XYZ file of C-alpha atoms in Angstrom:
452
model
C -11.380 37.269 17.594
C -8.000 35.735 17.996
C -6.812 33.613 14.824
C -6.766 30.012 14.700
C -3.646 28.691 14.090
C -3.356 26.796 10.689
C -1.728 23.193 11.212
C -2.432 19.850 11.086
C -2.509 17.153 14.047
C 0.715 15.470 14.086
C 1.521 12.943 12.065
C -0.943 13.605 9.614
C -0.946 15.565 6.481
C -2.462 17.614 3.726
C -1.198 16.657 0.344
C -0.650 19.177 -1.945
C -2.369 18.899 -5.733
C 1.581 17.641 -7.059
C 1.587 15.269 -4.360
C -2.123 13.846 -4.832
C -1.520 13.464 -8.895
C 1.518 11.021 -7.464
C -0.651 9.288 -5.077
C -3.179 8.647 -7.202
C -0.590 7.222 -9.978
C 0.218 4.834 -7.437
C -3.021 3.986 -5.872
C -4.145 3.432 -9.602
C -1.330 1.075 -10.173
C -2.298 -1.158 -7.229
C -5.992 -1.344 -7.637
C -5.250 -2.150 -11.547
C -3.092 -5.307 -10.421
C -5.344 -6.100 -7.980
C -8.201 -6.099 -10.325
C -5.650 -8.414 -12.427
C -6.061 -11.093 -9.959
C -9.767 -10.931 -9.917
C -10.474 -9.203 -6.823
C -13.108 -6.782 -6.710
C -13.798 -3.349 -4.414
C -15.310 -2.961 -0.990
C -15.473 -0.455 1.567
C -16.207 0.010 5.328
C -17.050 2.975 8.045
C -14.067 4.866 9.730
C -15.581 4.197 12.649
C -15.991 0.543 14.348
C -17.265 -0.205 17.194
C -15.103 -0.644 20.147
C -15.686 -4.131 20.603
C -14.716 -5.447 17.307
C -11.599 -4.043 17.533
C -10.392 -5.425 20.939
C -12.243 -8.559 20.784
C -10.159 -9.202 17.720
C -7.141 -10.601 18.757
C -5.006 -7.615 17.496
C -2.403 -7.874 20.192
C -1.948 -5.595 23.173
C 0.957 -3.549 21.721
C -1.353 -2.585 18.924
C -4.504 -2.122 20.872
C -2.347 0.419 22.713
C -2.444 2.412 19.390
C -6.313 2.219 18.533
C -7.735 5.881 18.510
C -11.115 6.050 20.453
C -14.335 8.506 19.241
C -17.313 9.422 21.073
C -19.566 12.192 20.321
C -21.962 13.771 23.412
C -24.893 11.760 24.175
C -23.648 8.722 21.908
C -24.522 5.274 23.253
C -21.822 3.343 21.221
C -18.557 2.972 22.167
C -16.640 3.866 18.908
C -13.142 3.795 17.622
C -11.239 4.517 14.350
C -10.365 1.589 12.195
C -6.614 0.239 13.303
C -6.460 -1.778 10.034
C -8.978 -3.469 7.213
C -8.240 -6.816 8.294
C -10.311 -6.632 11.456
C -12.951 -4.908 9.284
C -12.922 -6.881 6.331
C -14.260 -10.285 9.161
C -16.826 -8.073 10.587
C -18.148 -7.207 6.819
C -17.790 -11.089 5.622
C -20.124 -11.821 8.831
C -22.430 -8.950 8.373
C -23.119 -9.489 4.771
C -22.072 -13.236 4.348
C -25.696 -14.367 2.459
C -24.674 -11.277 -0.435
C -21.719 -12.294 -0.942
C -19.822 -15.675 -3.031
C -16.978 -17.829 -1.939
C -14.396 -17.620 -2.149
C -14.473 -14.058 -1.905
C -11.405 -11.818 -3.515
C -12.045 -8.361 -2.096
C -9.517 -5.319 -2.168
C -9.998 -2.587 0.311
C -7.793 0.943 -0.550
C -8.494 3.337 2.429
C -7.356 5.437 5.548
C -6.358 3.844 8.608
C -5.189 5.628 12.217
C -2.642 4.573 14.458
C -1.596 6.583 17.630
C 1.905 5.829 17.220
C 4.789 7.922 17.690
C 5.257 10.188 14.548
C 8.839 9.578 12.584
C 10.009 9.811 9.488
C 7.221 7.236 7.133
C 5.294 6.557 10.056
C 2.177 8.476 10.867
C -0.807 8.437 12.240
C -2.956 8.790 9.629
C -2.352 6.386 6.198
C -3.607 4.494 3.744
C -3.556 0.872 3.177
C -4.112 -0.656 0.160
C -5.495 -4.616 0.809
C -6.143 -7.348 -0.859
C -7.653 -10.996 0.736
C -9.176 -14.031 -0.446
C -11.551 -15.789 2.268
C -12.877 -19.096 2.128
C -9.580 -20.930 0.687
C -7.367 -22.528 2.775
C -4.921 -24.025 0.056
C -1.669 -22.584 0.269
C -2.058 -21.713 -3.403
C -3.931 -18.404 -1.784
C -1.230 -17.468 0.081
C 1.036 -17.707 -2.960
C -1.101 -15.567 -5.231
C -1.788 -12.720 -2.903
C 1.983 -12.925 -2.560
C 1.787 -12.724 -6.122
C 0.374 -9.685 -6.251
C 2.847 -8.052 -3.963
C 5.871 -8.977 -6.612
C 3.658 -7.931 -9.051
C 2.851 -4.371 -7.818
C 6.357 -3.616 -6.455
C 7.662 -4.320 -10.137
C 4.868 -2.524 -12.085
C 5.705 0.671 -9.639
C 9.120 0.362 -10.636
C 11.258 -1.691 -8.041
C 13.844 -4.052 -8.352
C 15.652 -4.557 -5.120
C 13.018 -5.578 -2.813
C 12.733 -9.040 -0.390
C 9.772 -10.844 0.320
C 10.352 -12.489 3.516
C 8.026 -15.694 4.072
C 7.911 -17.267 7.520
C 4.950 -19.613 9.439
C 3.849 -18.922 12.494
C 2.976 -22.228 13.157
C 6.953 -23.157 13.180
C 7.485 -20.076 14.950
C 5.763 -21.907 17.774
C 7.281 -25.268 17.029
C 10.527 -23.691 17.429
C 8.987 -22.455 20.524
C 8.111 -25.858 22.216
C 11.328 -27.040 20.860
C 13.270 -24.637 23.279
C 10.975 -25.034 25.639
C 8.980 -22.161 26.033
C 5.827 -22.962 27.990
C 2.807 -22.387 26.207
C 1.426 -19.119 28.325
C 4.896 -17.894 26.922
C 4.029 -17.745 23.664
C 2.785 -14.309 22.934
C 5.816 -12.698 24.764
C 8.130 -15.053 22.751
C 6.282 -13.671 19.265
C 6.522 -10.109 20.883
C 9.842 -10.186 21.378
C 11.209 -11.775 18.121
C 9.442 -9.553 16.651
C 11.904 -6.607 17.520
C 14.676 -7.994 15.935
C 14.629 -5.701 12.869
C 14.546 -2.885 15.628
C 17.001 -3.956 18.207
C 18.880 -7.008 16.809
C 18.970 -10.773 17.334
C 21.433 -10.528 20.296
C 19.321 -7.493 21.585
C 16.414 -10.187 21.986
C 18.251 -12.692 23.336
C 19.412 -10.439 25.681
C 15.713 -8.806 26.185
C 14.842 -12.197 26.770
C 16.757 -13.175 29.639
C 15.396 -9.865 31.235
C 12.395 -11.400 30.861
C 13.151 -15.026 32.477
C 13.608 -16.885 30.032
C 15.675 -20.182 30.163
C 19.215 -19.691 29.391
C 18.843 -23.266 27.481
C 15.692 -21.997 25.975
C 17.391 -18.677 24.636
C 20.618 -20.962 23.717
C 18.508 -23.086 21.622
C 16.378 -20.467 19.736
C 19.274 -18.331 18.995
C 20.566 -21.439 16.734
C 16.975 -21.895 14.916
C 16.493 -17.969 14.559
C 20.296 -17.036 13.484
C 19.003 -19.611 10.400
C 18.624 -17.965 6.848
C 16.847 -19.377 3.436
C 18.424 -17.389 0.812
C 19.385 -18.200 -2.917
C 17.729 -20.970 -5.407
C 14.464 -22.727 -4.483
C 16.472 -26.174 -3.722
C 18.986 -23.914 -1.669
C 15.644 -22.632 0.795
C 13.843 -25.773 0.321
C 17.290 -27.601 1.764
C 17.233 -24.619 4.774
C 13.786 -26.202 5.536
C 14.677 -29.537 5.505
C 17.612 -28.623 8.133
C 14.846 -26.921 10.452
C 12.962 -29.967 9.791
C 15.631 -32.328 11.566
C 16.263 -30.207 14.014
C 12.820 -30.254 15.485
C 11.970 -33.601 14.811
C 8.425 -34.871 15.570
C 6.778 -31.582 16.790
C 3.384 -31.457 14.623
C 2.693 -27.980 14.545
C 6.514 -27.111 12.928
C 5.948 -29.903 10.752
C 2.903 -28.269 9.383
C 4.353 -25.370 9.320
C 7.773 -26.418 7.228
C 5.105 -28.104 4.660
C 3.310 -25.007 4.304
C 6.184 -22.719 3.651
C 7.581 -25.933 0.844
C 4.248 -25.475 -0.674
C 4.497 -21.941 -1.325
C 7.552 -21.328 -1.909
C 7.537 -23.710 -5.071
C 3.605 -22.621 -5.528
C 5.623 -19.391 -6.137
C 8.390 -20.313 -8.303
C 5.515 -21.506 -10.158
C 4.006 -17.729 -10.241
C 6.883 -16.481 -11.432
C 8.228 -15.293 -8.624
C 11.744 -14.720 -8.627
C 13.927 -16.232 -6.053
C 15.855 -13.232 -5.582
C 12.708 -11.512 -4.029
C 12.023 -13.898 -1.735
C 13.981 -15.486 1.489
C 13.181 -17.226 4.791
C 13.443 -15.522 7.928
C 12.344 -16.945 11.128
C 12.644 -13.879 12.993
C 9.717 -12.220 10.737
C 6.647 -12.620 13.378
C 4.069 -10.104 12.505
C 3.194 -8.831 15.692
C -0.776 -8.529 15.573
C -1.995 -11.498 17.403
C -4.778 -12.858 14.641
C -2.292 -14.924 12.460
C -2.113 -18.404 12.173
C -0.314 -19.894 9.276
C 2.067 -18.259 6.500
C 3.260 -14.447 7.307
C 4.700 -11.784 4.533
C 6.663 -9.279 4.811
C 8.414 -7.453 2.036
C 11.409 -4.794 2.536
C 13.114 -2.730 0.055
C 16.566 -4.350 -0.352
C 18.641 -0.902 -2.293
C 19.961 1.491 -1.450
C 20.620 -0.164 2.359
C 17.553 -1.436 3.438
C 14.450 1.308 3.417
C 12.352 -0.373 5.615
C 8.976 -2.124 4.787
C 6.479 -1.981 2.464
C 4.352 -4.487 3.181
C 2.968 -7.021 5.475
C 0.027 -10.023 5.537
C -0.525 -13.137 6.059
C -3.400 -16.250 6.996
C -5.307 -15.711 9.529
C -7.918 -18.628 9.718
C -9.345 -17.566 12.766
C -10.158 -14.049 12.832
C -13.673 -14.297 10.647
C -14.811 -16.933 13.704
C -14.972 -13.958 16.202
C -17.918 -12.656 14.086
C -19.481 -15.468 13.092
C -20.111 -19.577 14.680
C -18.267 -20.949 12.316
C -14.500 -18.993 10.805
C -13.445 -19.265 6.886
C -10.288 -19.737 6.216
C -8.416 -16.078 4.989
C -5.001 -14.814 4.236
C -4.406 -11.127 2.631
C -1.643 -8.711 2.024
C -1.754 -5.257 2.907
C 0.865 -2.737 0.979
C 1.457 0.563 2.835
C 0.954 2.971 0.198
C 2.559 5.666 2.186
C 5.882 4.127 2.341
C 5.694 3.116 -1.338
C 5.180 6.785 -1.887
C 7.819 7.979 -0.167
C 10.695 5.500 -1.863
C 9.254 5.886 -5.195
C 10.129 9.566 -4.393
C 13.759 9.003 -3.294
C 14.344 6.315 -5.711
C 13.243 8.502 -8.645
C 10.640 5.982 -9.935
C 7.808 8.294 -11.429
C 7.338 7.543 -14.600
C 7.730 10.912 -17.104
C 4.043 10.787 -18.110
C 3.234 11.673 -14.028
C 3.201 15.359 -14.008
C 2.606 18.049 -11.488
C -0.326 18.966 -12.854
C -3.401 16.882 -14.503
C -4.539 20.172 -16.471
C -3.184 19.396 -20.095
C -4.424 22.526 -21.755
C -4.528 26.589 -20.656
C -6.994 28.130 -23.175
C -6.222 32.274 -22.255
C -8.581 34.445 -22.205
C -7.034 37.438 -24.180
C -9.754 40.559 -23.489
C -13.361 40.807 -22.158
C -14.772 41.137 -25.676
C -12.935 37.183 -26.614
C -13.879 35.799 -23.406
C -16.304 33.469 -24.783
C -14.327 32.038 -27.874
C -11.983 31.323 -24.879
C -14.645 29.245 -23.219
C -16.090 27.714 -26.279
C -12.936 26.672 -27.025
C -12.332 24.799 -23.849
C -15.293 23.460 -23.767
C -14.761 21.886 -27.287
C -11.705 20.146 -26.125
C -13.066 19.277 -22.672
C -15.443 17.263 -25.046
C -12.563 15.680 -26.657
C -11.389 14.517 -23.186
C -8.307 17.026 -23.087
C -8.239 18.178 -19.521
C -8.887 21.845 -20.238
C -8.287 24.900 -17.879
C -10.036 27.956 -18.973
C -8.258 31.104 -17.993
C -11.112 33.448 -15.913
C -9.152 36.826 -15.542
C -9.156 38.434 -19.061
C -7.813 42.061 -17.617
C -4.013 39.670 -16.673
C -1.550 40.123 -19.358
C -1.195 37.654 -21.688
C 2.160 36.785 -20.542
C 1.197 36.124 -16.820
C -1.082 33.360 -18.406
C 1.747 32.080 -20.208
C 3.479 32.692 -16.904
C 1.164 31.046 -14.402
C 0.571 27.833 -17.219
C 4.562 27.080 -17.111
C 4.478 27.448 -13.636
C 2.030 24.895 -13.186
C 3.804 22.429 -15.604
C 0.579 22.730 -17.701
C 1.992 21.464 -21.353
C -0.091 23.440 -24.039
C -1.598 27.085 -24.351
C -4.339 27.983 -26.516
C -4.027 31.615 -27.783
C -6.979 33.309 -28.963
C -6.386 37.217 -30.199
C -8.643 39.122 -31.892
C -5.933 38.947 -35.568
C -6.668 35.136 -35.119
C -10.465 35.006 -34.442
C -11.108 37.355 -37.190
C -9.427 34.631 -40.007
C -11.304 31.985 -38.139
C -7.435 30.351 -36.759
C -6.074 29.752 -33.607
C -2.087 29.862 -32.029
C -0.941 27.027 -29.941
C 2.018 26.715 -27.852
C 3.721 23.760 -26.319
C 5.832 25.356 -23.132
C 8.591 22.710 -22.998
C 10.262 23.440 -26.294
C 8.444 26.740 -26.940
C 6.988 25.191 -30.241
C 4.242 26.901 -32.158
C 1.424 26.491 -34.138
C -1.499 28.530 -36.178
C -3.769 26.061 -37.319
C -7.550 26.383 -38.735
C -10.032 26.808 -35.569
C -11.617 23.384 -36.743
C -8.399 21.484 -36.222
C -8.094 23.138 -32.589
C -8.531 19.891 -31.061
C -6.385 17.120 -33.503
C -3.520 20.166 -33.381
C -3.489 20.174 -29.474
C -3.299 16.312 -29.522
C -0.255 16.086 -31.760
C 1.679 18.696 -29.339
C 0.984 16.933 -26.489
C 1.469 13.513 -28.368
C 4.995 15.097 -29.223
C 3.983 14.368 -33.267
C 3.838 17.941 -34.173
């Protein structure tokens, strides 16, 4: 029989035990600050029916990217989740007389994506979400922006930007340039490709397109536009966006929104050197209708995002006759990952290894002092690994515990069982111990406590 070859699909991975002990560190560190806030765990099938994904308003660049299951003789049409936004309306609907408003739900699972693999893209990730549905004061939007400072910072970073725009002055500015309404979408689509290709590579993508060179004239002005610095500094940028447009309703409403949470922030505690205006910042999934996030790593250069969100008021309607407001963040875990890698951010206490004790097993005849031994500290809630291969030399356990970054070894020879002691070892500064086989377990916490 000819041998299978062993690889994964591509862009997915496996993650190796190292890697998942740093994953989980971080996943941890999320759900802890989302549980901060007050929002509380659900979760939802891979699999969604077809429908509710393209009768969702994702957008038809990302519907492009949805992965589609069947299995013989199945009479659903079936596709992998694209995101948990689209599930997280098709939930509130399904289960909307179990469940309180407003409802604060978090959502930390794998997504699928058929996009092209690169580096911190793939196909396969995790997102880790958080929404609130049924409030539609901006003070929402600033909390679950909230939590994004709050995670980034726990995590470790400093130099990161959370860009705030509105799409409903991203269509004022529209209008005001003179866009005609059916134009909208490509408009969003295409100033959304500015962190790709470039302001002048849109304006230039956009006369391929047709647009009005008066239009593009006119839009370059409003986009080129930046709110940077103190509070009064981007509530003044506003203020100049809100001349320029003059009476247009929709940008009005959308330049009172942003006021609102930008000093709702300040009010968080934000700081307003992680946060700016930028009214190229679309968010290209179609379901948005009100304040957008999008938060970027700042240093060293700029590392790409980790992060996106924002309301989407409409999106719960598709399931349901009447839609809640909603607005949410979702932080891509696998980017965060990644950085906290480069940026040397893991903490010391995040090891390769969750094993904190190697009890060895020193003959055949001692095997079971071994085993009582871990057992009694596996009680004590000392992750304990019980060496299984007696006939190894006691120096390949030694061996294959530094190896593994495992902290402690537990020696038990037959000199030591016989006085009723036992010899511990702490690998990283080769520090030993004989102690009383009743202290076994207070010794082992004072090595790895560093107090002995």
């Amino acid at each position: 029989m000819a041998k299978i070859t062993a690889r994964t699909p591509k862009g997915m991975r496996d993650h190796l035990p190292a890697d998942m002990i740093k994953r989980n560190y971080v996943i941890n560190t999320i759900k802890s600050v989302f549980e901060s806030f007050g929002f509380e765990p659900i979760d939802t099938p891979v699999l969604e029916l077809k429908q509710t994904l393209l009768n969702s308003e994702l957008g038809s660049e990302a519907e492009k990217l949805i992965y589609y299951a069947q299995h013989a003789g199945g009479k659903e049409e079936l596709a992998l989740r694209y995101d948990l936004t689209v599930p997280l309306s098709r939930f509130f609907a399904e289960h909307e007389h179990q469940l309180k408003l407003p409802f604060r739900r978090y959502h930390i699972a794998p997504v699928w994506r058929g996009e092209r693999p690169q580096k911190g893209r793939y196909r396969e990730f995790y997102q880790c979400d958080a929404d609130i549905v049924g409030i539609k004061e901006i003070t929402a939007d600033a909390e679950v922006m909230s939590i994004v400072y709050t995670a980034l910072r726990r995590l470790g970073f400093t130099d990161f930007s959370i860009k705030v725009n509105n799409r409903k002055l991203i269509t004022g500015i529209g209008i005001y340039a003179g866009v005609p309404q059916e134009k909208l979408p490509d408009l969003y689509r295409l100033i959304d490709k500015t962190d790709k290709i470039g302001l002048n590579g849109v304006l230039d993508a956009m006369r391929e397109e047709g647009f009005q060179e008066e239009t593009i004239h006119r839009l370059a002005d409003l986009l080129s536009l930046k709110g940077q610095g103190t509070l009064q500094q981007r509530l003044a940028a506003l203020e100049d966006v809100r001349q320029i447009l003059g009476d247009i309703a929709i940008a009005q409403e959308g330049i009172e929104e942003l006021e609102a949470l930008l000093q709702t922030a300040d009010v968080l505690g934000i700081d307003s050197d992680h946060t700016e205006l930028d009214f190229t910042m679309v968010r290209g999934l179609g379901y948005y209708t009100g304040p957008i996030f999008e938060t970027v790593i700042t240093k060293p250069d700029n590392l790409g995002s980790v992060q996106g969100g924002g309301r989407y008021d409409e999106l719960i309607g598709r399931f349901r006759r009447q839609s809640l407001p909603t607005t949410g963040i979702s932080l891509g875990i696998e980017r965060i990952i990644d950085l906290m890698e480069m940026l040397n951010l893991y903490p010391e206490s995040v090891h390769t290894t969750v094993v904190q004790v190697l009890v060895t097993a020193f003959d055949d005849t001692l095997q079971n002092e071994s085993l009582r031994a871990a057992m009694e500290l596996r009680h004590a809630g000392i992750r304990t690994e019980a060496y299984l291969e007696p006939r190894k030399s006691l120096g390949k356990q030694i061996g294959y515990a530094d190896s593994k970054g495992i902290p402690v070894v537990v020696i038990l020879g037959p000199d030591e069982v016989a006085q009723n002691l036992v010899q511990l070892k702490r690998l990283s500064d080769s520090h030993e111990m004989i102690v009383p086989r009743s202290g076994l377990v207070k010794a082992v916490e004072q090595l790895l406590n560093n107090e002995a």
